Each structure stands twice: as C-alpha cells, then as structure tokens.
Amino acid sequence: MTCIKEHIIKTSLDLFLTLGFKSVTMDEIATKLGMSKKTLYNHFKNKNQLVDVSSVELCNHVCNGVDEIVDAKNENAIEELYTVKKFVMQQLKSDDASPIYQLQKYYPETHKKITDMQYTHMENCIKKNVNRGIEEGYYRDNIDADFIARMYFIGMQGIKNLNIFPASKYPVNELYDKYLDYHIRGIVTPQGRKILNKITNSNHD
C-alpha cells in the first residue's frame, strides 16, 4: 500500500469514527487531506470502496493489537479482558455508538465482512482467555470455552443495538463495562470474583 493511500485511509477513518461513516462526504475528506477530489478518486473509485478498505484496515489493526495484549500475558485472565476492552475503545473512539450504527445501516456488506472477521478473531481470543483463566483458578473448570466464546460474541453484538440500548440511557463505555462484568461473573470462581470486585470498585473510584 502506498504512503498516499495509507494517509487517505488514516485521515478518513478519523473522520468516519468521529462524525459517522454516512455523515462524512468525499468532499470533506479531500479538504481534510488538502487534495482535490479528483486526486482522491484516483486512489479510491468511490466512497463505498474507501469505507470498505478503511474498515478492514481498522479491524486488522484492532485484532493485531488485541493479539499483542493476549500473547504478552502480562496480566491474569480477568485483568486482560479489561485491558483489551480499554484498547478497543481507544481505537474506535467509542464515546459515541453512531458511527458503527451508520456503518451497519448504510454499508451492510462492509459491516457483515467486519463482523465475520471479528467473530473469527474474537472466538480464538476468548477461548484462550477462558482456558487461561481456568488454569489460573479464576474461572470455573466446568465451563465450555467454545460455548462461552460464542455467547460472548452474541452479547457483544447485542449491546450494539441502539434500539435496545439507546446511547442516551447507556453510554457506550459504561455499557461495555456492564457487559464485561456480566460476562465474567458468570464464569468466575470465588477467587476470581475477588479480583473482579477489586477491578470494578477501582473503576468506580
């Protein structure tokens, strides 16, 4: 990928995640880049292509970052989930759910592609996390890692539904914290619950 294309993708993503995938126009992107719209179209034939390429690039970046956190094993399994959550929120600028909602509504093919990529990656990461938590004694040893990974993914997709969880009532960051707490409490041992309570109490300080 050329440096110019990388610059276009980076700048476009910043606008998409701040203002929304539908809201941002090619004119605005070209202006932000300091180039003509004609030059922009030399690299991307239309906005749909730019949205698709930039979304896949973001997904790959987030997945690689999550892999680095998981593979580093610097924390226990419970702490690791909160570190992953914090990293993902930072990358997605997720104080606002509307950009992802716009991607789902106006660019369904791209949204499906990203969702499929996320599922494949998330399933593997959650399985690793569950097995590690069992080894550490923080998760119950009678749980099915594959089932937990699938349920986790379904729940993550569900809380993105603005009709069920309107942003006015459930701020994104707070909602993800609630879901993570819900997920972990269902699988922890008494020892793991102590760690979880310590984390959630510190988050409320």
PDB file of N, CA and C in Angstrom, residues 6 11 16 21 26-27 50 53 70 75 84 92 102 136 149 156 177:
ATOM      1  N   GLU A   6      -2.223   5.094   2.476  1.00  0.00           N
ATOM      2  CA  GLU A   6      -2.226   4.939   3.930  1.00  0.00           C
ATOM      3  C   GLU A   6      -2.684   6.228   4.606  1.00  0.00           C
ATOM      4  N   THR A  11      -6.700   9.271   7.613  1.00  0.00           N
ATOM      5  CA  THR A  11      -7.470  10.510   7.751  1.00  0.00           C
ATOM      6  C   THR A  11      -8.974  10.240   7.643  1.00  0.00           C
ATOM      7  N   PHE A  16     -14.509   9.276   9.899  1.00  0.00           N
ATOM      8  CA  PHE A  16     -15.622   8.329   9.995  1.00  0.00           C
ATOM      9  C   PHE A  16     -15.982   8.028  11.445  1.00  0.00           C
ATOM     10  N   PHE A  21     -19.831   7.227   9.436  1.00  0.00           N
ATOM     11  CA  PHE A  21     -19.487   6.749   8.096  1.00  0.00           C
ATOM     12  C   PHE A  21     -20.385   7.359   7.020  1.00  0.00           C
ATOM     13  N   MET A  26     -17.030  12.736   0.554  1.00  0.00           N
ATOM     14  CA  MET A  26     -15.721  12.691  -0.120  1.00  0.00           C
ATOM     15  C   MET A  26     -15.134  14.091  -0.238  1.00  0.00           C
ATOM     16  N   ASP A  27     -15.986  15.090  -0.384  1.00  0.00           N
ATOM     17  CA  ASP A  27     -15.511  16.475  -0.418  1.00  0.00           C
ATOM     18  C   ASP A  27     -14.811  16.840   0.882  1.00  0.00           C
ATOM     19  N   LEU A  50     -13.766   3.191  -0.220  1.00  0.00           N
ATOM     20  CA  LEU A  50     -12.955   3.801   0.837  1.00  0.00           C
ATOM     21  C   LEU A  50     -13.436   3.344   2.213  1.00  0.00           C
ATOM     22  N   VAL A  53     -12.339  -0.467   2.565  1.00  0.00           N
ATOM     23  CA  VAL A  53     -10.894  -0.658   2.772  1.00  0.00           C
ATOM     24  C   VAL A  53     -10.466  -0.128   4.146  1.00  0.00           C
ATOM     25  N   VAL A  70      -2.947 -10.213  24.437  1.00  0.00           N
ATOM     26  CA  VAL A  70      -3.203 -11.591  24.877  1.00  0.00           C
ATOM     27  C   VAL A  70      -1.909 -12.403  24.924  1.00  0.00           C
ATOM     28  N   GLU A  75      -0.840  -9.951  32.455  1.00  0.00           N
ATOM     29  CA  GLU A  75      -1.862  -9.851  33.492  1.00  0.00           C
ATOM     30  C   GLU A  75      -2.597 -11.178  33.615  1.00  0.00           C
ATOM     31  N   VAL A  84      -7.947  -5.303  27.182  1.00  0.00           N
ATOM     32  CA  VAL A  84      -8.393  -5.420  25.790  1.00  0.00           C
ATOM     33  C   VAL A  84      -9.538  -4.450  25.528  1.00  0.00           C
ATOM     34  N   LEU A  92     -11.476   2.752  18.615  1.00  0.00           N
ATOM     35  CA  LEU A  92     -12.757   3.028  17.960  1.00  0.00           C
ATOM     36  C   LEU A  92     -13.332   4.392  18.330  1.00  0.00           C
ATOM     37  N   GLN A 102     -24.093   3.677  11.805  1.00  0.00           N
ATOM     38  CA  GLN A 102     -24.168   4.127  10.414  1.00  0.00           C
ATOM     39  C   GLN A 102     -23.517   3.117   9.473  1.00  0.00           C
ATOM     40  N   GLU A 136      -5.472 -20.640  35.830  1.00  0.00           N
ATOM     41  CA  GLU A 136      -5.103 -19.756  36.943  1.00  0.00           C
ATOM     42  C   GLU A 136      -5.992 -19.960  38.171  1.00  0.00           C
ATOM     43  N   ALA A 149     -17.219 -18.522  24.319  1.00  0.00           N
ATOM     44  CA  ALA A 149     -16.747 -17.615  23.269  1.00  0.00           C
ATOM     45  C   ALA A 149     -17.890 -17.194  22.352  1.00  0.00           C
ATOM     46  N   MET A 156     -21.862  -9.219  22.656  1.00  0.00           N
ATOM     47  CA  MET A 156     -21.195  -8.013  22.166  1.00  0.00           C
ATOM     48  C   MET A 156     -21.951  -7.402  20.991  1.00  0.00           C
ATOM     49  N   ASP A 177     -18.542  -1.800  30.045  1.00  0.00           N
ATOM     50  CA  ASP A 177     -18.116  -2.207  31.390  1.00  0.00           C
ATOM     51  C   ASP A 177     -19.165  -3.117  32.032  1.00  0.00           C
TER      52      ASP A 177
END
